[in-house]
Amino acid sequence: MICNFLFYLCDFILLIKVVIFVTTFYFVFLGLIFLSDAFLIVFYPVFEAVSTCIIPETRDAGDLLP
């Protein structure tokens, strides 16, 4: 009887640990998604400016003709 009680207690504790782990992982995952969105919103103009400085837009073929 005591062994069964301990077994169920350990099983219940394991279930609680799994639930806590899953919810923590879920909220961390959502936080990362929101942070990445905010990161893109804030830094997208910077990336755009740097990329246009490094890789200038290609000119038309008419500009290359003599």
PDB file of N, CA and C in Angstrom:
ATOM      1  N   MET A   1       0.833  -1.203   0.000  1.00  0.00           N
ATOM      2  CA  MET A   1       0.000   0.000   0.000  1.00  0.00           C
ATOM      3  C   MET A   1       0.876   1.265   0.000  1.00  0.00           C
ATOM      4  N   ILE A   2       1.880   1.282   0.846  1.00  0.00           N
ATOM      5  CA  ILE A   2       2.771   2.443   0.882  1.00  0.00           C
ATOM      6  C   ILE A   2       3.541   2.539  -0.436  1.00  0.00           C
ATOM      7  N   CYS A   3       3.935   1.400  -0.980  1.00  0.00           N
ATOM      8  CA  CYS A   3       4.672   1.415  -2.252  1.00  0.00           C
ATOM      9  C   CYS A   3       3.794   1.980  -3.364  1.00  0.00           C
ATOM     10  N   ASN A   4       2.534   1.582  -3.379  1.00  0.00           N
ATOM     11  CA  ASN A   4       1.628   2.114  -4.389  1.00  0.00           C
ATOM     12  C   ASN A   4       1.462   3.621  -4.230  1.00  0.00           C
ATOM     13  N   PHE A   5       1.329   4.058  -2.980  1.00  0.00           N
ATOM     14  CA  PHE A   5       1.177   5.497  -2.730  1.00  0.00           C
ATOM     15  C   PHE A   5       2.409   6.261  -3.207  1.00  0.00           C
ATOM     16  N   LEU A   6       3.598   5.730  -2.906  1.00  0.00           N
ATOM     17  CA  LEU A   6       4.831   6.386  -3.349  1.00  0.00           C
ATOM     18  C   LEU A   6       4.931   6.386  -4.870  1.00  0.00           C
ATOM     19  N   PHE A   7       4.519   5.276  -5.473  1.00  0.00           N
ATOM     20  CA  PHE A   7       4.565   5.195  -6.931  1.00  0.00           C
ATOM     21  C   PHE A   7       3.664   6.260  -7.558  1.00  0.00           C
ATOM     22  N   TYR A   8       2.435   6.380  -7.027  1.00  0.00           N
ATOM     23  CA  TYR A   8       1.523   7.389  -7.559  1.00  0.00           C
ATOM     24  C   TYR A   8       2.034   8.801  -7.289  1.00  0.00           C
ATOM     25  N   LEU A   9       2.650   8.999  -6.117  1.00  0.00           N
ATOM     26  CA  LEU A   9       3.197  10.312  -5.789  1.00  0.00           C
ATOM     27  C   LEU A   9       4.314  10.684  -6.762  1.00  0.00           C
ATOM     28  N   CYS A  10       5.215   9.734  -7.035  1.00  0.00           N
ATOM     29  CA  CYS A  10       6.298   9.998  -7.985  1.00  0.00           C
ATOM     30  C   CYS A  10       5.744  10.252  -9.382  1.00  0.00           C
ATOM     31  N   ASP A  11       4.727   9.494  -9.743  1.00  0.00           N
ATOM     32  CA  ASP A  11       4.100   9.680 -11.049  1.00  0.00           C
ATOM     33  C   ASP A  11       3.471  11.072 -11.148  1.00  0.00           C
ATOM     34  N   PHE A  12       2.813  11.502 -10.080  1.00  0.00           N
ATOM     35  CA  PHE A  12       2.187  12.820 -10.057  1.00  0.00           C
ATOM     36  C   PHE A  12       3.245  13.921 -10.144  1.00  0.00           C
ATOM     37  N   ILE A  13       4.346  13.755  -9.414  1.00  0.00           N
ATOM     38  CA  ILE A  13       5.428  14.746  -9.457  1.00  0.00           C
ATOM     39  C   ILE A  13       6.033  14.800 -10.858  1.00  0.00           C
ATOM     40  N   LEU A  14       6.208  13.646 -11.482  1.00  0.00           N
ATOM     41  CA  LEU A  14       6.737  13.611 -12.844  1.00  0.00           C
ATOM     42  C   LEU A  14       5.787  14.320 -13.807  1.00  0.00           C
ATOM     43  N   LEU A  15       4.493  14.095 -13.630  1.00  0.00           N
ATOM     44  CA  LEU A  15       3.505  14.764 -14.478  1.00  0.00           C
ATOM     45  C   LEU A  15       3.587  16.281 -14.306  1.00  0.00           C
ATOM     46  N   ILE A  16       3.719  16.732 -13.063  1.00  0.00           N
ATOM     47  CA  ILE A  16       3.833  18.173 -12.816  1.00  0.00           C
ATOM     48  C   ILE A  16       5.096  18.719 -13.469  1.00  0.00           C
ATOM     49  N   LYS A  17       6.206  17.984 -13.362  1.00  0.00           N
ATOM     50  CA  LYS A  17       7.454  18.434 -13.988  1.00  0.00           C
ATOM     51  C   LYS A  17       7.294  18.546 -15.500  1.00  0.00           C
ATOM     52  N   VAL A  18       6.642  17.579 -16.103  1.00  0.00           N
ATOM     53  CA  VAL A  18       6.447  17.608 -17.555  1.00  0.00           C
ATOM     54  C   VAL A  18       5.573  18.798 -17.948  1.00  0.00           C
ATOM     55  N   VAL A  19       4.503  19.037 -17.197  1.00  0.00           N
ATOM     56  CA  VAL A  19       3.615  20.163 -17.508  1.00  0.00           C
ATOM     57  C   VAL A  19       4.370  21.482 -17.384  1.00  0.00           C
ATOM     58  N   ILE A  20       5.163  21.632 -16.315  1.00  0.00           N
ATOM     59  CA  ILE A  20       5.934  22.863 -16.134  1.00  0.00           C
ATOM     60  C   ILE A  20       6.933  23.037 -17.273  1.00  0.00           C
ATOM     61  N   PHE A  21       7.602  21.948 -17.647  1.00  0.00           N
ATOM     62  CA  PHE A  21       8.589  22.033 -18.727  1.00  0.00           C
ATOM     63  C   PHE A  21       7.929  22.430 -20.041  1.00  0.00           C
ATOM     64  N   VAL A  22       6.800  21.813 -20.357  1.00  0.00           N
ATOM     65  CA  VAL A  22       6.126  22.093 -21.631  1.00  0.00           C
ATOM     66  C   VAL A  22       5.624  23.535 -21.667  1.00  0.00           C
ATOM     67  N   THR A  23       5.012  23.996 -20.573  1.00  0.00           N
ATOM     68  CA  THR A  23       4.509  25.371 -20.580  1.00  0.00           C
ATOM     69  C   THR A  23       5.661  26.373 -20.645  1.00  0.00           C
ATOM     70  N   THR A  24       6.750  26.086 -19.937  1.00  0.00           N
ATOM     71  CA  THR A  24       7.904  26.989 -19.995  1.00  0.00           C
ATOM     72  C   THR A  24       8.461  27.047 -21.410  1.00  0.00           C
ATOM     73  N   PHE A  25       8.620  25.885 -22.039  1.00  0.00           N
ATOM     74  CA  PHE A  25       9.132  25.843 -23.404  1.00  0.00           C
ATOM     75  C   PHE A  25       8.206  26.604 -24.352  1.00  0.00           C
ATOM     76  N   TYR A  26       6.891  26.438 -24.149  1.00  0.00           N
ATOM     77  CA  TYR A  26       5.913  27.098 -25.015  1.00  0.00           C
ATOM     78  C   TYR A  26       6.021  28.615 -24.897  1.00  0.00           C
ATOM     79  N   PHE A  27       6.094  29.115 -23.651  1.00  0.00           N
ATOM     80  CA  PHE A  27       6.168  30.564 -23.472  1.00  0.00           C
ATOM     81  C   PHE A  27       7.498  31.119 -23.952  1.00  0.00           C
ATOM     82  N   VAL A  28       8.585  30.368 -23.764  1.00  0.00           N
ATOM     83  CA  VAL A  28       9.881  30.826 -24.272  1.00  0.00           C
ATOM     84  C   VAL A  28       9.846  30.878 -25.793  1.00  0.00           C
ATOM     85  N   PHE A  29       9.231  29.874 -26.416  1.00  0.00           N
ATOM     86  CA  PHE A  29       9.124  29.846 -27.874  1.00  0.00           C
ATOM     87  C   PHE A  29       8.319  31.042 -28.380  1.00  0.00           C
ATOM     88  N   LEU A  30       7.182  31.325 -27.716  1.00  0.00           N
ATOM     89  CA  LEU A  30       6.383  32.492 -28.112  1.00  0.00           C
ATOM     90  C   LEU A  30       7.168  33.780 -27.919  1.00  0.00           C
ATOM     91  N   GLY A  31       7.909  33.875 -26.822  1.00  0.00           N
ATOM     92  CA  GLY A  31       8.715  35.062 -26.576  1.00  0.00           C
ATOM     93  C   GLY A  31       9.762  35.259 -27.651  1.00  0.00           C
ATOM     94  N   LEU A  32      10.384  34.162 -28.083  1.00  0.00           N
ATOM     95  CA  LEU A  32      11.384  34.279 -29.141  1.00  0.00           C
ATOM     96  C   LEU A  32      10.748  34.739 -30.444  1.00  0.00           C
ATOM     97  N   ILE A  33       9.543  34.247 -30.729  1.00  0.00           N
ATOM     98  CA  ILE A  33       8.862  34.675 -31.957  1.00  0.00           C
ATOM     99  C   ILE A  33       8.575  36.176 -31.901  1.00  0.00           C
ATOM    100  N   PHE A  34       8.045  36.647 -30.754  1.00  0.00           N
ATOM    101  CA  PHE A  34       7.723  38.074 -30.645  1.00  0.00           C
ATOM    102  C   PHE A  34       8.985  38.916 -30.674  1.00  0.00           C
ATOM    103  N   LEU A  35      10.060  38.435 -30.029  1.00  0.00           N
ATOM    104  CA  LEU A  35      11.306  39.197 -30.030  1.00  0.00           C
ATOM    105  C   LEU A  35      11.889  39.270 -31.435  1.00  0.00           C
ATOM    106  N   SER A  36      11.800  38.172 -32.190  1.00  0.00           N
ATOM    107  CA  SER A  36      12.344  38.206 -33.545  1.00  0.00           C
ATOM    108  C   SER A  36      11.537  39.169 -34.419  1.00  0.00           C
ATOM    109  N   ASP A  37      10.219  39.209 -34.209  1.00  0.00           N
ATOM    110  CA  ASP A  37       9.405  40.174 -34.961  1.00  0.00           C
ATOM    111  C   ASP A  37       9.802  41.604 -34.617  1.00  0.00           C
ATOM    112  N   ALA A  38       9.969  41.886 -33.330  1.00  0.00           N
ATOM    113  CA  ALA A  38      10.370  43.233 -32.925  1.00  0.00           C
ATOM    114  C   ALA A  38      11.756  43.558 -33.471  1.00  0.00           C
ATOM    115  N   PHE A  39      12.640  42.570 -33.453  1.00  0.00           N
ATOM    116  CA  PHE A  39      13.992  42.768 -33.979  1.00  0.00           C
ATOM    117  C   PHE A  39      13.935  43.136 -35.457  1.00  0.00           C
ATOM    118  N   LEU A  40      13.105  42.427 -36.223  1.00  0.00           N
ATOM    119  CA  LEU A  40      12.991  42.731 -37.651  1.00  0.00           C
ATOM    120  C   LEU A  40      12.391  44.114 -37.873  1.00  0.00           C
ATOM    121  N   ILE A  41      11.381  44.463 -37.079  1.00  0.00           N
ATOM    122  CA  ILE A  41      10.744  45.773 -37.263  1.00  0.00           C
ATOM    123  C   ILE A  41      11.733  46.895 -36.970  1.00  0.00           C
ATOM    124  N   VAL A  42      12.558  46.708 -35.929  1.00  0.00           N
ATOM    125  CA  VAL A  42      13.478  47.778 -35.534  1.00  0.00           C
ATOM    126  C   VAL A  42      14.666  47.860 -36.485  1.00  0.00           C
ATOM    127  N   PHE A  43      15.235  46.707 -36.848  1.00  0.00           N
ATOM    128  CA  PHE A  43      16.504  46.724 -37.565  1.00  0.00           C
ATOM    129  C   PHE A  43      16.372  46.553 -39.075  1.00  0.00           C
ATOM    130  N   TYR A  44      15.159  46.372 -39.580  1.00  0.00           N
ATOM    131  CA  TYR A  44      15.017  46.198 -41.026  1.00  0.00           C
ATOM    132  C   TYR A  44      15.496  47.416 -41.813  1.00  0.00           C
ATOM    133  N   PRO A  45      15.182  48.661 -41.406  1.00  0.00           N
ATOM    134  CA  PRO A  45      15.723  49.811 -42.158  1.00  0.00           C
ATOM    135  C   PRO A  45      17.243  49.853 -42.155  1.00  0.00           C
ATOM    136  N   VAL A  46      17.858  49.453 -41.021  1.00  0.00           N
ATOM    137  CA  VAL A  46      19.323  49.439 -40.956  1.00  0.00           C
ATOM    138  C   VAL A  46      19.868  48.421 -41.945  1.00  0.00           C
ATOM    139  N   PHE A  47      19.283  47.220 -41.957  1.00  0.00           N
ATOM    140  CA  PHE A  47      19.735  46.195 -42.899  1.00  0.00           C
ATOM    141  C   PHE A  47      19.540  46.659 -44.337  1.00  0.00           C
ATOM    142  N   GLU A  48      18.421  47.323 -44.578  1.00  0.00           N
ATOM    143  CA  GLU A  48      18.131  47.806 -45.934  1.00  0.00           C
ATOM    144  C   GLU A  48      19.180  48.823 -46.372  1.00  0.00           C
ATOM    145  N   ALA A  49      19.520  49.762 -45.495  1.00  0.00           N
ATOM    146  CA  ALA A  49      20.507  50.786 -45.835  1.00  0.00           C
ATOM    147  C   ALA A  49      21.879  50.166 -46.058  1.00  0.00           C
ATOM    148  N   VAL A  50      22.271  49.242 -45.186  1.00  0.00           N
ATOM    149  CA  VAL A  50      23.593  48.622 -45.327  1.00  0.00           C
ATOM    150  C   VAL A  50      23.653  47.798 -46.601  1.00  0.00           C
ATOM    151  N   SER A  51      22.589  47.067 -46.906  1.00  0.00           N
ATOM    152  CA  SER A  51      22.619  46.233 -48.108  1.00  0.00           C
ATOM    153  C   SER A  51      22.666  47.095 -49.368  1.00  0.00           C
ATOM    154  N   THR A  52      21.992  48.242 -49.377  1.00  0.00           N
ATOM    155  CA  THR A  52      22.066  49.097 -50.566  1.00  0.00           C
ATOM    156  C   THR A  52      23.427  49.758 -50.674  1.00  0.00           C
ATOM    157  N   CYS A  53      24.104  50.001 -49.546  1.00  0.00           N
ATOM    158  CA  CYS A  53      25.461  50.557 -49.619  1.00  0.00           C
ATOM    159  C   CYS A  53      26.443  49.510 -50.136  1.00  0.00           C
ATOM    160  N   ILE A  54      26.296  48.272 -49.649  1.00  0.00           N
ATOM    161  CA  ILE A  54      27.249  47.228 -50.047  1.00  0.00           C
ATOM    162  C   ILE A  54      26.967  46.778 -51.477  1.00  0.00           C
ATOM    163  N   ILE A  55      25.694  46.535 -51.778  1.00  0.00           N
ATOM    164  CA  ILE A  55      25.318  46.051 -53.109  1.00  0.00           C
ATOM    165  C   ILE A  55      24.454  47.129 -53.749  1.00  0.00           C
ATOM    166  N   PRO A  56      25.048  48.052 -54.487  1.00  0.00           N
ATOM    167  CA  PRO A  56      24.227  49.080 -55.127  1.00  0.00           C
ATOM    168  C   PRO A  56      23.298  48.458 -56.168  1.00  0.00           C
ATOM    169  N   GLU A  57      22.196  49.101 -56.384  1.00  0.00           N
ATOM    170  CA  GLU A  57      21.220  48.550 -57.317  1.00  0.00           C
ATOM    171  C   GLU A  57      21.800  48.568 -58.723  1.00  0.00           C
ATOM    172  N   THR A  58      21.483  47.539 -59.466  1.00  0.00           N
ATOM    173  CA  THR A  58      22.046  47.426 -60.814  1.00  0.00           C
ATOM    174  C   THR A  58      21.456  48.512 -61.709  1.00  0.00           C
ATOM    175  N   ARG A  59      22.302  49.030 -62.547  1.00  0.00           N
ATOM    176  CA  ARG A  59      21.849  50.088 -63.448  1.00  0.00           C
ATOM    177  C   ARG A  59      21.192  49.464 -64.674  1.00  0.00           C
ATOM    178  N   ASP A  60      20.508  50.279 -65.396  1.00  0.00           N
ATOM    179  CA  ASP A  60      19.911  49.794 -66.634  1.00  0.00           C
ATOM    180  C   ASP A  60      21.003  49.529 -67.657  1.00  0.00           C
ATOM    181  N   ALA A  61      20.695  48.692 -68.627  1.00  0.00           N
ATOM    182  CA  ALA A  61      21.685  48.376 -69.661  1.00  0.00           C
ATOM    183  C   ALA A  61      22.006  49.616 -70.497  1.00  0.00           C
ATOM    184  N   GLY A  62      21.081  50.555 -70.594  1.00  0.00           N
ATOM    185  CA  GLY A  62      21.327  51.768 -71.369  1.00  0.00           C
ATOM    186  C   GLY A  62      22.446  52.612 -70.784  1.00  0.00           C
ATOM    187  N   ASP A  63      22.667  52.531 -69.489  1.00  0.00           N
ATOM    188  CA  ASP A  63      23.744  53.312 -68.877  1.00  0.00           C
ATOM    189  C   ASP A  63      25.114  52.768 -69.261  1.00  0.00           C
ATOM    190  N   LEU A  64      25.183  51.491 -69.600  1.00  0.00           N
ATOM    191  CA  LEU A  64      26.478  50.891 -69.905  1.00  0.00           C
ATOM    192  C   LEU A  64      26.901  51.147 -71.350  1.00  0.00           C
ATOM    193  N   LEU A  65      25.965  51.570 -72.191  1.00  0.00           N
ATOM    194  CA  LEU A  65      26.323  51.812 -73.592  1.00  0.00           C
ATOM    195  C   LEU A  65      27.099  53.118 -73.720  1.00  0.00           C
ATOM    196  N   PRO A  66      28.068  53.173 -74.601  1.00  0.00           N
ATOM    197  CA  PRO A  66      28.845  54.411 -74.791  1.00  0.00           C
ATOM    198  C   PRO A  66      28.012  55.511 -75.431  1.00  0.00           C
TER     199      PRO A  66
END
